[in-house]
mmCIF file of C-alpha atoms in Angstrom:
data_model
loop_
_atom_site.group_PDB
_atom_site.id
_atom_site.type_symbol
_atom_site.label_atom_id
_atom_site.label_comp_id
_atom_site.label_asym_id
_atom_site.label_seq_id
_atom_site.Cartn_x
_atom_site.Cartn_y
_atom_site.Cartn_z
ATOM 1 C CA MET A 134 -103.896 47.250 140.880
ATOM 2 C CA LYS A 135 -101.113 44.996 139.575
ATOM 3 C CA ALA A 136 -98.503 47.673 140.331
ATOM 4 C CA VAL A 137 -99.831 48.055 143.870
ATOM 5 C CA LEU A 138 -99.648 44.296 144.465
ATOM 6 C CA LEU A 139 -96.095 44.151 143.150
ATOM 7 C CA THR A 140 -95.084 46.972 145.484
ATOM 8 C CA ILE A 141 -96.684 45.256 148.469
ATOM 9 C CA PHE A 142 -94.932 41.987 147.593
ATOM 10 C CA SER A 143 -91.571 43.741 147.267
ATOM 11 C CA VAL A 144 -91.902 45.463 150.642
ATOM 12 C CA LEU A 145 -93.051 42.225 152.315
ATOM 13 C CA ALA A 146 -90.165 40.244 150.807
ATOM 14 C CA SER A 147 -87.633 42.792 151.988
ATOM 15 C CA PHE A 148 -89.111 42.695 155.473
ATOM 16 C CA LEU A 149 -89.043 38.907 155.645
ATOM 17 C CA MET A 150 -85.569 38.406 154.247
ATOM 18 C CA GLY A 151 -83.810 41.354 155.845
ATOM 19 C CA SER A 152 -80.869 43.230 154.435
ATOM 20 C CA SER A 153 -79.624 40.461 152.146
ATOM 21 C CA LEU A 154 -82.363 40.854 149.530
ATOM 22 C CA ALA A 155 -81.548 44.514 149.037
ATOM 23 C CA SER A 156 -78.288 43.473 147.363
ATOM 24 C CA VAL A 157 -79.620 40.845 144.952
ATOM 25 C CA ALA A 158 -79.550 43.356 142.088
ATOM 26 C CA GLU A 159 -75.848 43.845 142.833
ATOM 27 C CA THR A 160 -74.980 40.211 142.042
ATOM 28 C CA GLN A 161 -71.894 39.964 139.850
ATOM 29 C CA THR A 162 -71.523 37.037 137.441
ATOM 30 C CA PHE A 163 -68.086 35.882 136.357
ATOM 31 C CA PRO A 164 -67.690 33.234 133.644
ATOM 32 C CA THR A 165 -65.147 30.465 134.272
ATOM 33 C CA SER A 166 -64.164 27.304 132.438
ATOM 34 C CA ALA A 167 -66.176 25.307 134.991
ATOM 35 C CA GLY A 168 -69.311 27.476 134.967
ATOM 36 C CA ALA A 169 -70.453 30.918 136.047
ATOM 37 C CA VAL A 170 -69.591 32.141 139.532
ATOM 38 C CA LYS A 171 -72.188 34.477 141.065
ATOM 39 C CA ILE A 172 -71.078 36.759 143.894
ATOM 40 C CA THR A 173 -73.572 38.839 145.865
ATOM 41 C CA PRO A 174 -72.718 41.505 148.477
ATOM 42 C CA LEU A 175 -74.790 41.002 151.620
ATOM 43 C CA ASN A 176 -73.423 43.498 154.136
ATOM 44 C CA HIS A 177 -69.982 44.839 155.071
ATOM 45 C CA ALA A 178 -67.798 41.708 154.742
ATOM 46 C CA SER A 179 -70.622 39.169 154.408
ATOM 47 C CA THR A 180 -70.658 37.730 150.905
ATOM 48 C CA LEU A 181 -72.618 35.041 149.054
ATOM 49 C CA ILE A 182 -70.936 32.947 146.358
ATOM 50 C CA GLU A 183 -72.959 30.576 144.169
ATOM 51 C CA VAL A 184 -71.724 28.159 141.529
ATOM 52 C CA GLY A 185 -72.662 24.719 140.225
ATOM 53 C CA GLY A 186 -75.482 24.323 142.721
ATOM 54 C CA LYS A 187 -73.154 24.994 145.650
ATOM 55 C CA THR A 188 -73.530 27.845 148.152
ATOM 56 C CA ILE A 189 -70.561 29.490 149.850
ATOM 57 C CA TYR A 190 -70.719 32.238 152.458
ATOM 58 C CA LEU A 191 -67.790 34.418 153.423
ATOM 59 C CA ASP A 192 -67.901 35.988 156.905
ATOM 60 C CA PRO A 193 -71.646 35.559 157.545
ATOM 61 C CA ALA A 194 -72.592 38.049 160.250
ATOM 62 C CA LYS A 195 -75.283 40.413 161.478
ATOM 63 C CA PRO A 196 -77.154 42.537 160.458
ATOM 64 C CA VAL A 197 -77.892 40.105 157.610
ATOM 65 C CA LYS A 198 -80.822 37.857 158.521
ATOM 66 C CA PHE A 199 -79.609 34.413 157.456
ATOM 67 C CA ALA A 200 -82.530 32.411 158.838
ATOM 68 C CA GLY A 201 -84.495 31.187 155.823
ATOM 69 C CA LEU A 202 -81.666 31.718 153.342
ATOM 70 C CA THR A 203 -80.068 28.838 151.456
ATOM 71 C CA LYS A 204 -77.915 26.711 153.741
ATOM 72 C CA ALA A 205 -74.180 26.752 153.196
ATOM 73 C CA ASP A 206 -72.108 24.042 151.578
ATOM 74 C CA LEU A 207 -68.992 25.950 152.632
ATOM 75 C CA ILE A 208 -68.323 28.833 155.016
ATOM 76 C CA LEU A 209 -65.081 30.817 154.999
ATOM 77 C CA ILE A 210 -64.242 33.000 157.995
ATOM 78 C CA THR A 211 -61.384 35.511 158.037
ATOM 79 C CA ASP A 212 -60.959 36.690 161.652
ATOM 80 C CA ILE A 213 -62.231 36.653 165.242
ATOM 81 C CA HIS A 214 -64.100 39.978 165.302
ATOM 82 C CA GLY A 215 -67.897 40.009 165.342
ATOM 83 C CA ASP A 216 -68.279 41.458 161.854
ATOM 84 C CA HIS A 217 -66.454 38.374 160.503
ATOM 85 C CA MET A 218 -67.104 35.613 163.044
ATOM 86 C CA ASP A 219 -70.702 35.449 164.244
ATOM 87 C CA PRO A 220 -71.697 32.083 165.760
ATOM 88 C CA ASP A 221 -75.429 32.900 165.491
ATOM 89 C CA SER A 222 -75.249 33.551 161.751
ATOM 90 C CA ILE A 223 -73.045 30.515 161.211
ATOM 91 C CA LYS A 224 -75.619 28.365 163.005
ATOM 92 C CA ASP A 225 -78.452 29.770 160.858
ATOM 93 C CA ILE A 226 -76.845 28.614 157.597
ATOM 94 C CA THR A 227 -75.204 25.383 158.761
ATOM 95 C CA LYS A 228 -76.567 21.988 157.717
ATOM 96 C CA ALA A 229 -75.300 18.493 158.504
ATOM 97 C CA ASP A 230 -72.631 18.474 155.785
ATOM 98 C CA THR A 231 -71.585 22.143 155.822
ATOM 99 C CA GLU A 232 -67.814 22.563 155.895
ATOM 100 C CA ILE A 233 -66.134 25.563 157.533
ATOM 101 C CA PHE A 234 -62.586 26.791 156.961
ATOM 102 C CA ALA A 235 -61.164 29.407 159.310
ATOM 103 C CA PRO A 236 -57.948 30.626 160.936
ATOM 104 C CA PRO A 237 -56.866 28.644 164.015
ATOM 105 C CA ALA A 238 -57.804 31.605 166.247
ATOM 106 C CA VAL A 239 -61.395 31.324 164.985
ATOM 107 C CA VAL A 240 -61.476 27.544 165.478
ATOM 108 C CA GLN A 241 -61.082 28.139 169.226
ATOM 109 C CA THR A 242 -64.649 29.527 169.149
ATOM 110 C CA VAL A 243 -66.148 27.924 166.031
ATOM 111 C CA THR A 244 -65.035 24.429 166.963
ATOM 112 C CA THR A 245 -66.683 22.766 163.948
ATOM 113 C CA ALA A 246 -64.356 24.681 161.602
ATOM 114 C CA LYS A 247 -61.267 23.176 159.996
ATOM 115 C CA PRO A 248 -58.160 25.295 160.554
ATOM 116 C CA ILE A 249 -56.404 26.950 157.636
ATOM 117 C CA ALA A 250 -53.438 29.106 158.629
ATOM 118 C CA ASN A 251 -51.589 31.847 156.757
ATOM 119 C CA GLY A 252 -49.847 30.337 153.741
ATOM 120 C CA GLU A 253 -51.838 27.086 153.700
ATOM 121 C CA THR A 254 -53.859 25.835 150.728
ATOM 122 C CA LYS A 255 -56.887 23.540 150.768
ATOM 123 C CA THR A 256 -59.141 22.124 148.056
ATOM 124 C CA TRP A 257 -62.916 21.822 148.174
ATOM 125 C CA GLN A 258 -65.430 20.781 145.502
ATOM 126 C CA GLY A 259 -63.332 22.060 142.591
ATOM 127 C CA TRP A 260 -62.136 25.144 144.460
ATOM 128 C CA THR A 261 -58.607 25.881 145.588
ATOM 129 C CA ILE A 262 -58.490 28.004 148.740
ATOM 130 C CA GLU A 263 -55.292 29.843 149.699
ATOM 131 C CA ALA A 264 -54.993 31.622 153.048
ATOM 132 C CA ILE A 265 -53.295 35.008 152.613
ATOM 133 C CA PRO A 266 -51.948 36.877 155.666
ATOM 134 C CA ALA A 267 -54.169 39.802 156.724
ATOM 135 C CA TYR A 268 -52.864 42.196 159.358
ATOM 136 C CA ASN A 269 -52.013 45.768 160.342
ATOM 137 C CA LEU A 270 -48.662 47.328 159.607
ATOM 138 C CA LYS A 271 -49.101 50.467 161.686
ATOM 139 C CA ARG A 272 -52.653 50.937 162.995
ATOM 140 C CA GLY A 273 -53.789 49.828 166.411
ATOM 141 C CA PRO A 274 -55.574 50.844 169.604
ATOM 142 C CA ALA A 275 -52.345 51.894 171.365
ATOM 143 C CA PRO A 276 -48.633 52.297 170.611
ATOM 144 C CA GLY A 277 -47.056 48.941 169.890
ATOM 145 C CA LYS A 278 -50.438 47.221 169.505
ATOM 146 C CA PHE A 279 -52.366 46.400 166.345
ATOM 147 C CA PHE A 280 -56.046 45.942 165.592
ATOM 148 C CA HIS A 281 -55.127 42.819 163.618
ATOM 149 C CA ASP A 282 -51.986 40.933 164.614
ATOM 150 C CA LYS A 283 -49.893 39.231 161.963
ATOM 151 C CA GLY A 284 -50.622 35.512 161.766
ATOM 152 C CA ARG A 285 -54.128 35.657 163.224
ATOM 153 C CA GLY A 286 -56.439 36.536 160.320
ATOM 154 C CA ASN A 287 -56.743 35.333 156.748
ATOM 155 C CA GLY A 288 -57.544 36.850 153.443
ATOM 156 C CA TYR A 289 -58.398 34.251 150.803
ATOM 157 C CA VAL A 290 -57.556 33.637 147.184
ATOM 158 C CA ILE A 291 -60.150 31.187 145.941
ATOM 159 C CA THR A 292 -59.776 29.703 142.476
ATOM 160 C CA TYR A 293 -62.459 28.020 140.388
ATOM 161 C CA GLY A 294 -62.473 27.192 136.702
ATOM 162 C CA GLY A 295 -59.254 29.097 136.169
ATOM 163 C CA LYS A 296 -60.552 32.328 137.761
ATOM 164 C CA ARG A 297 -58.841 33.709 140.872
ATOM 165 C CA PHE A 298 -60.883 35.709 143.381
ATOM 166 C CA TYR A 299 -59.213 37.539 146.282
ATOM 167 C CA PHE A 300 -60.977 38.599 149.482
ATOM 168 C CA SER A 301 -58.678 40.731 151.603
ATOM 169 C CA GLY A 302 -60.218 40.313 155.053
ATOM 170 C CA ASP A 303 -59.120 42.927 157.594
ATOM 171 C CA THR A 304 -55.716 44.164 156.493
ATOM 172 C CA GLU A 305 -53.542 47.026 155.417
ATOM 173 C CA GLY A 306 -51.602 46.921 152.157
ATOM 174 C CA VAL A 307 -49.228 44.242 153.407
ATOM 175 C CA PRO A 308 -46.393 42.757 151.314
ATOM 176 C CA GLU A 309 -48.321 39.494 150.899
ATOM 177 C CA MET A 310 -51.183 41.380 149.265
ATOM 178 C CA ARG A 311 -48.901 43.426 147.061
ATOM 179 C CA ALA A 312 -47.147 40.239 145.871
ATOM 180 C CA LEU A 313 -50.307 38.513 144.651
ATOM 181 C CA LYS A 314 -50.278 37.329 141.032
ATOM 182 C CA ASN A 315 -52.920 36.745 138.364
ATOM 183 C CA ILE A 316 -55.924 37.932 140.375
ATOM 184 C CA ASP A 317 -59.040 38.279 138.241
ATOM 185 C CA VAL A 318 -61.323 39.865 140.845
ATOM 186 C CA ALA A 319 -60.195 41.461 144.108
ATOM 187 C CA PHE A 320 -62.459 42.444 147.003
ATOM 188 C CA VAL A 321 -60.430 44.920 149.040
ATOM 189 C CA CYS A 322 -61.224 46.426 152.445
ATOM 190 C CA MET A 323 -60.828 50.073 153.448
ATOM 191 C CA ASN A 324 -62.066 51.623 156.678
ATOM 192 C CA LEU A 325 -60.386 53.677 159.362
ATOM 193 C CA PRO A 326 -59.110 53.301 161.950
ATOM 194 C CA TYR A 327 -59.094 49.515 161.611
ATOM 195 C CA THR A 328 -57.637 48.775 158.171
ATOM 196 C CA MET A 329 -56.557 51.474 155.695
ATOM 197 C CA PRO A 330 -57.873 54.569 153.895
ATOM 198 C CA PRO A 331 -58.937 54.455 150.226
ATOM 199 C CA GLU A 332 -55.698 55.959 148.902
ATOM 200 C CA GLU A 333 -53.589 53.297 150.625
ATOM 201 C CA ALA A 334 -55.908 50.567 149.383
ATOM 202 C CA ALA A 335 -55.565 51.900 145.834
ATOM 203 C CA ASP A 336 -51.779 51.941 146.116
ATOM 204 C CA ALA A 337 -51.749 48.290 147.199
ATOM 205 C CA VAL A 338 -54.126 47.348 144.390
ATOM 206 C CA LYS A 339 -51.823 48.980 141.848
ATOM 207 C CA ALA A 340 -49.028 46.702 143.064
ATOM 208 C CA PHE A 341 -50.818 43.413 142.301
ATOM 209 C CA HIS A 342 -52.992 44.779 139.472
ATOM 210 C CA PRO A 343 -56.149 42.641 139.432
ATOM 211 C CA LYS A 344 -58.355 42.812 136.364
ATOM 212 C CA ILE A 345 -61.335 43.941 138.473
ATOM 213 C CA VAL A 346 -61.395 45.420 141.975
ATOM 214 C CA ILE A 347 -64.468 45.779 144.165
ATOM 215 C CA PRO A 348 -64.263 47.724 147.441
ATOM 216 C CA TYR A 349 -65.950 45.981 150.373
ATOM 217 C CA HIS A 350 -65.794 46.369 154.146
ATOM 218 C CA TYR A 351 -65.639 50.122 153.461
ATOM 219 C CA ARG A 352 -68.052 51.646 155.993
ATOM 220 C CA GLY A 353 -67.461 55.404 156.186
ATOM 221 C CA SER A 354 -64.869 55.510 153.384
ATOM 222 C CA ASP A 355 -64.967 57.844 150.381
ATOM 223 C CA LEU A 356 -64.950 55.412 147.465
ATOM 224 C CA THR A 357 -64.511 58.201 144.931
ATOM 225 C CA VAL A 358 -60.968 58.680 146.283
ATOM 226 C CA PHE A 359 -60.242 55.000 145.644
ATOM 227 C CA GLN A 360 -61.821 55.091 142.196
ATOM 228 C CA LYS A 361 -59.982 58.238 141.136
ATOM 229 C CA ALA A 362 -56.620 56.881 142.320
ATOM 230 C CA LEU A 363 -56.998 53.921 139.955
ATOM 231 C CA GLU A 364 -57.972 55.898 136.870
ATOM 232 C CA GLY A 365 -55.725 55.131 133.903
ATOM 233 C CA THR A 366 -54.310 51.922 135.423
ATOM 234 C CA GLY A 367 -56.402 49.550 133.319
ATOM 235 C CA ILE A 368 -57.946 48.096 136.490
ATOM 236 C CA GLU A 369 -61.743 48.052 136.344
ATOM 237 C CA VAL A 370 -63.293 49.446 139.544
ATOM 238 C CA ARG A 371 -66.810 48.282 140.404
ATOM 239 C CA LEU A 372 -68.630 50.047 143.232
ATOM 240 C CA LEU A 373 -71.340 47.907 144.833
ATOM 241 C CA GLU A 374 -73.767 48.645 147.672
ATOM 242 C CA TRP A 375 -72.644 46.734 150.773
ATOM 243 C CA TYR A 376 -74.771 48.748 153.215
ATOM 244 C CA PRO A 377 -78.378 48.476 152.015
ATOM 245 C CA LYS A 378 -80.900 50.590 153.848
#
């Protein structure tokens, strides 16, 4: 009887909370000099970061059901597309003192956000937030056009307690990514036709050599190609489930 009740509770909880709960078991904990940072994949680019009683969301967007989840102390947005900038999801997790950092192009829509442009650095509650350019080098919807124009979107290097975490946003293996230094954990995108294939992502990762790399924003990509390309490099590859059923 107890097992049946536990099963019923699990199914009910998943129904009520939506896709986000399916990833709780995937939470990664990283020790820092200022306390443990917990990072949980929610869906695609949507990510939950928890530390010191503070809640940070990166690119909150559907299909995650944010209503009822912990409100945000900080929201980071990388670009204008709906899988990164979703006003409905932002509203669901915003409270009176929530702060939002986003590229200027996003601030045109999310007017409560504070702009942070490529190359700028801001500080927040013990975090240092660096905006890294995220853009296409060669891929776009038509000749001479790109899915992601240079200067519009951000990746972020966020530092806390001496640990440096990189979130690539939508990008190819641009020089600014390849030039990164001292990255402890990198979350790197890979999906065609919009960003880059796994082998290109792996090549870029080799250039800046993080201690740990976690593919995200990878819908439709073969992660085994990425993992195999990094064998023998000393870079730890962690494959997490960003598309829970």
